Short mmCIF file of C-alpha atoms and ligand atoms in Angstrom, two decimals:
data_model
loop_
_atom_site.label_atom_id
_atom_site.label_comp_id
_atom_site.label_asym_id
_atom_site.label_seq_id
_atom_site.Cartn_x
_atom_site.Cartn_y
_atom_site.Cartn_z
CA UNK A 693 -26.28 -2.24 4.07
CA UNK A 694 -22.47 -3.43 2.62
CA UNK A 695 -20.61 -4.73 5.76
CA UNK A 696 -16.88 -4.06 5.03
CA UNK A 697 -14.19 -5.34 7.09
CA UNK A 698 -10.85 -3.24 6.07
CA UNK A 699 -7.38 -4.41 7.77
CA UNK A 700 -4.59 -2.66 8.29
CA UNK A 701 -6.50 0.52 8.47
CA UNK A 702 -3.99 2.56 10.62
CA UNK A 703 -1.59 2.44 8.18
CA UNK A 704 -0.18 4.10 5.32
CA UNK A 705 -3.07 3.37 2.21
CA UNK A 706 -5.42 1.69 4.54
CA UNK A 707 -6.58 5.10 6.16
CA UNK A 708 -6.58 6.63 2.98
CA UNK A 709 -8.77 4.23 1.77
CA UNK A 710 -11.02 4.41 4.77
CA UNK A 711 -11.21 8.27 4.52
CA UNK A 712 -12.19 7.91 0.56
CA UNK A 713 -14.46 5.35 0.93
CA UNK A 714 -16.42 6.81 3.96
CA UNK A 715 -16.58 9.86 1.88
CA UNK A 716 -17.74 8.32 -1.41
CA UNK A 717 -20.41 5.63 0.50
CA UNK A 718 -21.63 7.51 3.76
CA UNK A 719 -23.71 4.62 4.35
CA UNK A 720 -21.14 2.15 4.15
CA UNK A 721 -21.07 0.38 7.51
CA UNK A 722 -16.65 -0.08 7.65
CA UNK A 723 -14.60 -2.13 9.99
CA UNK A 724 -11.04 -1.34 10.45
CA UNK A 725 -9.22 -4.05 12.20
CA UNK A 726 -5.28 -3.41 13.50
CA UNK A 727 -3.27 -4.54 14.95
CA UNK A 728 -1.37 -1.44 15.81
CA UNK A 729 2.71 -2.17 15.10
CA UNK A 730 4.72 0.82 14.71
CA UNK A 731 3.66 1.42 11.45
CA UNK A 732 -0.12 1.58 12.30
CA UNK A 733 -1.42 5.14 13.68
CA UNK A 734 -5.21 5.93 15.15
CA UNK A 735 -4.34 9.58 14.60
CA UNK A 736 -4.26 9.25 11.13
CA UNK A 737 -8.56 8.54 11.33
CA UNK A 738 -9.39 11.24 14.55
CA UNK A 739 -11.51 12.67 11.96
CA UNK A 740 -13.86 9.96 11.67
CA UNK A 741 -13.41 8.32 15.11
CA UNK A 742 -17.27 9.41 16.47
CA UNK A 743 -18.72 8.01 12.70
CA UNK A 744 -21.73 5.86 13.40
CA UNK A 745 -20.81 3.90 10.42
CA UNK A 746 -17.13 3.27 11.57
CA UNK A 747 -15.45 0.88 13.97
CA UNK A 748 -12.11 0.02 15.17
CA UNK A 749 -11.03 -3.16 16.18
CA UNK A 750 -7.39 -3.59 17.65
CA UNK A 751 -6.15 -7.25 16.75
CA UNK A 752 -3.64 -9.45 15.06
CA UNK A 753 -5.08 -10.98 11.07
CA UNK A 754 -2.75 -14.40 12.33
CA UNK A 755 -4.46 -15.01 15.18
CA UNK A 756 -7.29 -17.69 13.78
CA UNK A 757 -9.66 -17.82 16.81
CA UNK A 758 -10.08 -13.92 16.54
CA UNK A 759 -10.36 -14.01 13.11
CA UNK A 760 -13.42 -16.28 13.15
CA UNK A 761 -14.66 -14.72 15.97
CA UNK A 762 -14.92 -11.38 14.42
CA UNK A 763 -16.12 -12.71 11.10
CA UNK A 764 -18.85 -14.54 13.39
CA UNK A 765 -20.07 -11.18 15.16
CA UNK A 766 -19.73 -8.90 12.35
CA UNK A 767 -21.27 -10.54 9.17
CA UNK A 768 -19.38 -8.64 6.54
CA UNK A 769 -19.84 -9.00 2.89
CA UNK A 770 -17.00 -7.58 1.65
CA UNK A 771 -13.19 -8.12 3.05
CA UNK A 772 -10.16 -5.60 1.81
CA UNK A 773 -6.83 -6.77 3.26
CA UNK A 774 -3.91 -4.32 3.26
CA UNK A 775 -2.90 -5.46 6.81
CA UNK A 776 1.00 -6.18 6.08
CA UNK A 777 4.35 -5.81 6.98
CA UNK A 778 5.27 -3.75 4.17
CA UNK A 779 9.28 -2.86 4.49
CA UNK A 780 11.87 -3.87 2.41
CA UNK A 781 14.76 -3.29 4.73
CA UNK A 782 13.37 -4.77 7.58
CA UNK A 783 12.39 -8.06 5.75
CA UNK A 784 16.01 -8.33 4.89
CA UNK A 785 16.94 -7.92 8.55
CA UNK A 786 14.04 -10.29 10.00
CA UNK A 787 11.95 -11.95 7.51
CA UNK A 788 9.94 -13.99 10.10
CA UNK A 789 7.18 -11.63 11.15
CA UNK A 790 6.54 -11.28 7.51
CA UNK A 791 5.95 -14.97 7.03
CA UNK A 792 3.81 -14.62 9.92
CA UNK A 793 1.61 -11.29 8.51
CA UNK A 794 1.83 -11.08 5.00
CA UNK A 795 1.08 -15.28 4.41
CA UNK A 796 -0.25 -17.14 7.36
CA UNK A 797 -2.45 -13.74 8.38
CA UNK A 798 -3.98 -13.79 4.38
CA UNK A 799 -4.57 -17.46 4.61
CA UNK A 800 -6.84 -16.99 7.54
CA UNK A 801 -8.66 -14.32 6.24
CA UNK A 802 -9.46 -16.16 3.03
CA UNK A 803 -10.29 -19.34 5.16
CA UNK A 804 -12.63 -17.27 7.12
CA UNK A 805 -13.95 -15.43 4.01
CA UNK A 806 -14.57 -19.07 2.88
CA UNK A 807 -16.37 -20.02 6.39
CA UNK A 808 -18.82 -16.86 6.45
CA UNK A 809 -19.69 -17.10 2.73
CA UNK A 810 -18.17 -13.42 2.08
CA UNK A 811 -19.22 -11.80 -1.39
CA UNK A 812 -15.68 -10.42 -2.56
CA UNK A 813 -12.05 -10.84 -1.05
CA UNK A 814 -9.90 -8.10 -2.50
CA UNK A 815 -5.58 -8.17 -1.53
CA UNK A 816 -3.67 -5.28 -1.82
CA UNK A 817 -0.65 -6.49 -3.23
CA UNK A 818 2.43 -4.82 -5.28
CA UNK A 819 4.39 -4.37 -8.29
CA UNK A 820 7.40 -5.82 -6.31
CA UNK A 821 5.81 -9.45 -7.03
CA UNK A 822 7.21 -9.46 -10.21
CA UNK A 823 10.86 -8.78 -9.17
CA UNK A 824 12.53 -6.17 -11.63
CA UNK A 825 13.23 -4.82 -14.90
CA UNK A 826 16.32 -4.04 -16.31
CA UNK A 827 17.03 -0.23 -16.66
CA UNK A 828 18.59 -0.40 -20.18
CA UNK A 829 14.95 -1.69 -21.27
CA UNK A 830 12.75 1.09 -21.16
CA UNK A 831 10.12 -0.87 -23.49
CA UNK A 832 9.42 -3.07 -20.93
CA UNK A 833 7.00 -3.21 -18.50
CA UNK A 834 4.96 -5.97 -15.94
CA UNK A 835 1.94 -7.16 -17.30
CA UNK A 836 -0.38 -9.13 -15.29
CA UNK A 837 0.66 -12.33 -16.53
CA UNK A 838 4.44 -11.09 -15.96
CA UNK A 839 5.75 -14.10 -14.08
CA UNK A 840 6.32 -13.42 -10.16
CA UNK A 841 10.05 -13.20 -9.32
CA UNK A 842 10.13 -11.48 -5.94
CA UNK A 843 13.65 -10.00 -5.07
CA UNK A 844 13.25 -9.65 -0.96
CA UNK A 845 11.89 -11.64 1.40
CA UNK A 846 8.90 -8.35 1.49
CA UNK A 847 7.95 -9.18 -1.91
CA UNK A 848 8.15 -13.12 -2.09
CA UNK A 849 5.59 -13.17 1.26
CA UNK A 850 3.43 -11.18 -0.53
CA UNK A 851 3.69 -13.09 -3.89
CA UNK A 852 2.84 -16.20 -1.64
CA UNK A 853 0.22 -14.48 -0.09
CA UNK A 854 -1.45 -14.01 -4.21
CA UNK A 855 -0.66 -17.29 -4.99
CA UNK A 856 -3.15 -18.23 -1.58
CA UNK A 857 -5.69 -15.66 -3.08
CA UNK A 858 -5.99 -17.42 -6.56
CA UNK A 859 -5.71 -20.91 -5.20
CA UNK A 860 -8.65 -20.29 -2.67
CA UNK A 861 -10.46 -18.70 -5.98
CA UNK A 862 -9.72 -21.69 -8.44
CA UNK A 863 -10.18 -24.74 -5.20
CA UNK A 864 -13.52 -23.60 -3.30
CA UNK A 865 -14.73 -20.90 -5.64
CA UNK A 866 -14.04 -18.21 -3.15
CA UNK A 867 -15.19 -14.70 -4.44
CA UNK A 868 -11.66 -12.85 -5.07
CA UNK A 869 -9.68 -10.23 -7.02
CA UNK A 870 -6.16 -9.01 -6.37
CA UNK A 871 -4.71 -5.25 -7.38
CA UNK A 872 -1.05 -5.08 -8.03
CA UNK A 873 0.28 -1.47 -7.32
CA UNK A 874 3.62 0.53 -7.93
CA UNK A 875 4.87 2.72 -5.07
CA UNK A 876 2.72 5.21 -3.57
CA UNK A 877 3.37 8.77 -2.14
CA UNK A 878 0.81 10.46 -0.52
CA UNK A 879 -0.31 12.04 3.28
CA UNK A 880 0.02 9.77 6.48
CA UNK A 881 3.01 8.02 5.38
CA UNK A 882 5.39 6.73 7.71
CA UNK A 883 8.39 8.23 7.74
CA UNK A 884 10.76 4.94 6.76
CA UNK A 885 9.72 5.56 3.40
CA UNK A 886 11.93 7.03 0.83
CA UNK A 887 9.62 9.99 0.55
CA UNK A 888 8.56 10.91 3.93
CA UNK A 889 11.86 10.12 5.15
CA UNK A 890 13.66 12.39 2.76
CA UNK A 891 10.97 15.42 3.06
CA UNK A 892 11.88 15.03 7.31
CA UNK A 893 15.22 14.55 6.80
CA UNK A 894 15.25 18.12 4.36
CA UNK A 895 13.10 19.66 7.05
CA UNK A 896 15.92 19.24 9.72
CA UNK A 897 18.68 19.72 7.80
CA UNK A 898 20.03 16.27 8.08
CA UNK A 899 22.26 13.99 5.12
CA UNK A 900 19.66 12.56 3.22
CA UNK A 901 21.17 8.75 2.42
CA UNK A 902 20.62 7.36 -1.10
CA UNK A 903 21.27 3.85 -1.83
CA UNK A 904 24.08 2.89 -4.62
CA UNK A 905 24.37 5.63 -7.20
CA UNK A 906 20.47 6.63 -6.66
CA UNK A 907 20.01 5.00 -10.49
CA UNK A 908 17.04 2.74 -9.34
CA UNK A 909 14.03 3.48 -10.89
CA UNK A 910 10.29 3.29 -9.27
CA UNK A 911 6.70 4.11 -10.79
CA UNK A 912 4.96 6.36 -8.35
CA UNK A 913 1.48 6.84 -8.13
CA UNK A 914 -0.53 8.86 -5.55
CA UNK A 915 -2.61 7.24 -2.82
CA UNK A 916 -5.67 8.66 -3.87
CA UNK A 917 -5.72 6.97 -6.88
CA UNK A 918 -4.61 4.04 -5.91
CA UNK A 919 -7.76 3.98 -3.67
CA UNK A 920 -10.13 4.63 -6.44
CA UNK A 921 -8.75 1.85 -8.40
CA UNK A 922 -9.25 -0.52 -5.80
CA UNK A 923 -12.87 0.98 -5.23
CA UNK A 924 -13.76 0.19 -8.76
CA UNK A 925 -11.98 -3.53 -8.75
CA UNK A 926 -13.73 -4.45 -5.46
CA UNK A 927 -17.38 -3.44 -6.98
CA UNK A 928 -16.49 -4.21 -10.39
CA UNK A 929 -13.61 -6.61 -11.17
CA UNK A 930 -14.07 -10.07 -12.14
CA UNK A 931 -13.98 -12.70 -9.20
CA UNK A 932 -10.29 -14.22 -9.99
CA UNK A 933 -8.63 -11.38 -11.67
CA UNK A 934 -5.45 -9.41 -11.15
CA UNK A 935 -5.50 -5.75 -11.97
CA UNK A 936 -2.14 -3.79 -12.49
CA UNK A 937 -2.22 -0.28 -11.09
CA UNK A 938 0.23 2.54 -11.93
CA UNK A 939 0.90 5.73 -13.25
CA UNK A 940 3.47 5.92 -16.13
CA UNK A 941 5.15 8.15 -13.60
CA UNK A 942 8.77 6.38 -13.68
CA UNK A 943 11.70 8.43 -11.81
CA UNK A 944 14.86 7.92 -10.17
CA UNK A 945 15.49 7.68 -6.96
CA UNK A 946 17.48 10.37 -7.10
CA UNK A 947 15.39 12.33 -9.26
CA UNK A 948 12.73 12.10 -6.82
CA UNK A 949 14.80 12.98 -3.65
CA UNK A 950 16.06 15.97 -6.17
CA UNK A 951 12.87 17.29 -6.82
CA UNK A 952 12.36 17.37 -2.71
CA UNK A 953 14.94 19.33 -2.41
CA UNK A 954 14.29 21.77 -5.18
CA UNK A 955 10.91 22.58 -3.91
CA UNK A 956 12.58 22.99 0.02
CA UNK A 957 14.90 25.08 -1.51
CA UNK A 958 17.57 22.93 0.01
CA UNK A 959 20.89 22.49 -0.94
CA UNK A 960 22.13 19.34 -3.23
CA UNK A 961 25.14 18.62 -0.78
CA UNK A 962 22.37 16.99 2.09
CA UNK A 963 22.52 14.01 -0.59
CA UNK A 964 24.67 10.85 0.69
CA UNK A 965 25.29 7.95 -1.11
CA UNK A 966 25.04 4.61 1.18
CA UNK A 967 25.73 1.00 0.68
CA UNK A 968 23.12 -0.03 -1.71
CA UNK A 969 20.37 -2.36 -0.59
CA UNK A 970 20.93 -6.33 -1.16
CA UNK A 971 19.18 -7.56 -3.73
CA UNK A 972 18.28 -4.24 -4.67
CA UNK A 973 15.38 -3.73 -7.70
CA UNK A 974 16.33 -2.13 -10.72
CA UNK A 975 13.40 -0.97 -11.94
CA UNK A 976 9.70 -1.45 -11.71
CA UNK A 977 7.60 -0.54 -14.32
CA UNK A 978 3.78 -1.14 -14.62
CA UNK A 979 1.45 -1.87 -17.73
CA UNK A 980 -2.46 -0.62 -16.37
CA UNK A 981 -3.56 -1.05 -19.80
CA UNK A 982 -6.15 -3.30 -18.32
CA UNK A 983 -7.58 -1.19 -15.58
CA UNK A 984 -7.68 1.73 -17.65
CA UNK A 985 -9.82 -0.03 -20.48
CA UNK A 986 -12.09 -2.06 -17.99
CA UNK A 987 -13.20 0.57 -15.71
CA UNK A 988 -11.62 3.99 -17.90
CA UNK A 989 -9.77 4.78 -14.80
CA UNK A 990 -7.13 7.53 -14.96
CA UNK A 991 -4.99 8.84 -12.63
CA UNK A 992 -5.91 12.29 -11.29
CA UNK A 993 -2.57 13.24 -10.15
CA UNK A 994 0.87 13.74 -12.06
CA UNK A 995 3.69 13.62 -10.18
CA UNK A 996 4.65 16.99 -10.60
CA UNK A 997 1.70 18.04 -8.98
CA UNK A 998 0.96 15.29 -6.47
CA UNK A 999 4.51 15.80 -5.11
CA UNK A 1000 4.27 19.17 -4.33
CA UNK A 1001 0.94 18.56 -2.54
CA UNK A 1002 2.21 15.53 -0.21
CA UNK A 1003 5.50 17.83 0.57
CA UNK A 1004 2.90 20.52 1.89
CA UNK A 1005 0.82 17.70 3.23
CA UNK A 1006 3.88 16.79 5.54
CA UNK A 1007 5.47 20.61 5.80
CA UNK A 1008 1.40 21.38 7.26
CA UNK A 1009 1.86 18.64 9.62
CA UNK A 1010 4.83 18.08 11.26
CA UNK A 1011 3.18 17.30 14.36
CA UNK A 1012 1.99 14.69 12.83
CA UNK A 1013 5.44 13.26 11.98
CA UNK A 1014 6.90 13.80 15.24
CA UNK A 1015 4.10 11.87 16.98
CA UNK A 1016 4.93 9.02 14.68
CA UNK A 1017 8.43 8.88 15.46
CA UNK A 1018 8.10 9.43 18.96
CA UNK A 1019 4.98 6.71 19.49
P1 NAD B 5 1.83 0.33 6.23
O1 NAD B 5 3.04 -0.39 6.75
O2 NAD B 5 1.80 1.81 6.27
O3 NAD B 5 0.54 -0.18 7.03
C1 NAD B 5 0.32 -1.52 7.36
C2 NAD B 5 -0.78 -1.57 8.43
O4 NAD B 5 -1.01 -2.95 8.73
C3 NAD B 5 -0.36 -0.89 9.76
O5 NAD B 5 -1.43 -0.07 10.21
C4 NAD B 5 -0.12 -2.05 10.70
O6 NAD B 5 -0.41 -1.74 12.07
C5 NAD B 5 -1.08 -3.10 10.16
N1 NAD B 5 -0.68 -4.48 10.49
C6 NAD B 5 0.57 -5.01 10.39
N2 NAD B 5 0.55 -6.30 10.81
C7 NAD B 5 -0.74 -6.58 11.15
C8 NAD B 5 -1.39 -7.75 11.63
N3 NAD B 5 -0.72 -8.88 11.85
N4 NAD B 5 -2.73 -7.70 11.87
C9 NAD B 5 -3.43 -6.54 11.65
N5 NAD B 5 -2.85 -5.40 11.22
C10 NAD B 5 -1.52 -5.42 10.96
O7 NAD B 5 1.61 -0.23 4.77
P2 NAD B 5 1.02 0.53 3.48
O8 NAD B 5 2.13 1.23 2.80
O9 NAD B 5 -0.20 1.25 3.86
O10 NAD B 5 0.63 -0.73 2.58
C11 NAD B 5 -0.66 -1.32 2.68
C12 NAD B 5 -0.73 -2.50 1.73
O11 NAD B 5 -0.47 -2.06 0.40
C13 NAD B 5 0.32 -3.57 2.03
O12 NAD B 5 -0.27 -4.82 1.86
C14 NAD B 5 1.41 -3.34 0.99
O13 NAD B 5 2.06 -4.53 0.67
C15 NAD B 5 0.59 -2.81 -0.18
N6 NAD B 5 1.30 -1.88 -1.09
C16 NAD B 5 1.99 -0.80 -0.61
C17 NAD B 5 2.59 0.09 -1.51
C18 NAD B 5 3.31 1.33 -1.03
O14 NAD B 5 3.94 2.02 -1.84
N7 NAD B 5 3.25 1.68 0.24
C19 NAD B 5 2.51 -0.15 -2.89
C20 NAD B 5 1.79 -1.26 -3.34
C21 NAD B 5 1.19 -2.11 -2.43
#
């Protein structure tokens, strides 16, 4: 039976995962270990707490001793690490604990991976390795051998954090493949993100703060499919490949906090401009030529559709979002 350790399971994509994949393999035998920070939430897997074939483990990827520890006990085969600190703003206020998760956490997974002879490492990274486009380039887009150019000190630990992947890959042969996605919208996510946060802010009638002139562009792509594509690179990508997901789904900012509005049947005027971000991406833009041809993976959602799905996701559950903010 497949042993899989997840991390960062709690959060955002990691319990979507963990929902898909328990769905898709019921005899998948799954570990999810977290470390529960404020972005990590056991509510968002009640569903599946009594599985036989699912465990959680509360714990801390930098913390080497119960690393190996765990790897020692459990005897997984397969690891899939999207255990991160994964905001932009709060790397620019305190990029130390992302040093901390994002690169020293990865390097002792893969040097435990290494120890306990695991058959495939898979990191979750992003688009956001490969810094930005310009927006007067619409031809453009990142390729996987785009050179990484990380903007924020989010981006640049996880672009460290790929370069550890593919060195541990090339130096002791380590089993690995890498998945580089754009931004993802979708159910259980935390409400710091510009969708969540917008949708809750439209909710309760509160200014709804745009950065700069809202220009910025982002491809979105919804979580479910973001979790098949990593399904099919983890049992079929080539050990010490990056894959490019994305979903030719490019809006504004402001576009997209429009459309929330729209479908709230809220009024324009909640929109405030703010300071815009330092260092602030232009545009990100993603080529999945490569994922589509190796594994003819599509994605099943537009945005039109997926957005108006994840706003009723969050409209259905706003218990849910007032738990999180209150935890
Ligand atoms: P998230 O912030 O919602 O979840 C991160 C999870 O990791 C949380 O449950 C948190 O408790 C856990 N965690 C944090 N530090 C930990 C540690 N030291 N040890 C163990 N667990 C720890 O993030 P997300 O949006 O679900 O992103 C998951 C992964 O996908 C990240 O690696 C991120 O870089 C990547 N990614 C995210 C997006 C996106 O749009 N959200 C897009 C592309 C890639």
């Amino acid at each position: 039976m497949t042993k899989v350790l997840v991390t960062g399971g709690c959060g955002f994509i990691g319990s979507n995962f963990i929902h898909y994949i328990l769905d898709k393999y019921p005899n998948c035998n799954l570990v999810n270990l977290d470390l529960l920070t404020y972005a990590g939430n056991l509510e968002n897997l009640k569903s599946i707490e009594d599985n036989p074939n699912y465990k959680f483990v509360k714990g801390d990827i930098s913390n080497r001793e119960f690393i190996f520890d765990l790897f020692e006990k459990e005897k997984f085969n397969i690891v899939i690490n999207f255990a991160a600190e994964s905001h932009v703003d709060r790397s620019v206020n305190d990029p130390s604990i992302f040093i901390n998760t994002n690169v020293l956490g990865t390097q002792i997974l893969l040097d435990a991976s290494l120890k306990y002879n695991i058959d495939r490492y898979h990191q979750v990274s992003t688009d956001e390795v490969y810094g930005d486009l310009p927006l007067d380039r619409p031809d453009l887009f990142f390729t996987e051998e785009t050179p990484l150019n990380p903007s924020s000190p989010y981006s640049a630990s996880k672009a460290c954090a790929d370069l550890l992947v593919s060195s541990y890959n090339r130096t002791y042969g380590l089993n690995t493949t890498i998945s580089r996605c754009s931004n993802n919208y979708g159910p259980y996510q935390f409400p710091e993100k510009l969708i969540p946060l917008m949708i809750y802010k439209a909710l309760n009638n509160e200014q709804l703060p745009v950065y700069g002139n809202g220009k910025n562009v982002r491809d979105w792509l919804h979580v479910y499919d973001h979790c098949v594509a990593i399904d099919y690179i983890v049992h079929n990508g080539t050990s010490g490949e990056v894959y490019n997901i994305g979903g030719h789904n490019e809006k504004t900012n402001l576009e997209v906090v429009e459309t929330i509005l729209s479908t709230l049947d809220k009024n324009f005027d909640l929109i405030s401009y703010v300071s815009d971000r330092p260092g602030h991406d232009l545009r990100y833009a993603i080529d999945p030529s490569k994922i589509e041809k190796d594994f003819n993976w599509i994605p099943k959602y537009n945005f039109n559709s997926g957005i108006k799905e994840t706003i009723n996701w969050y409209l259905d559950n706003t218990t849910w979002i007032n738990n999180v903010l209150n935890k």
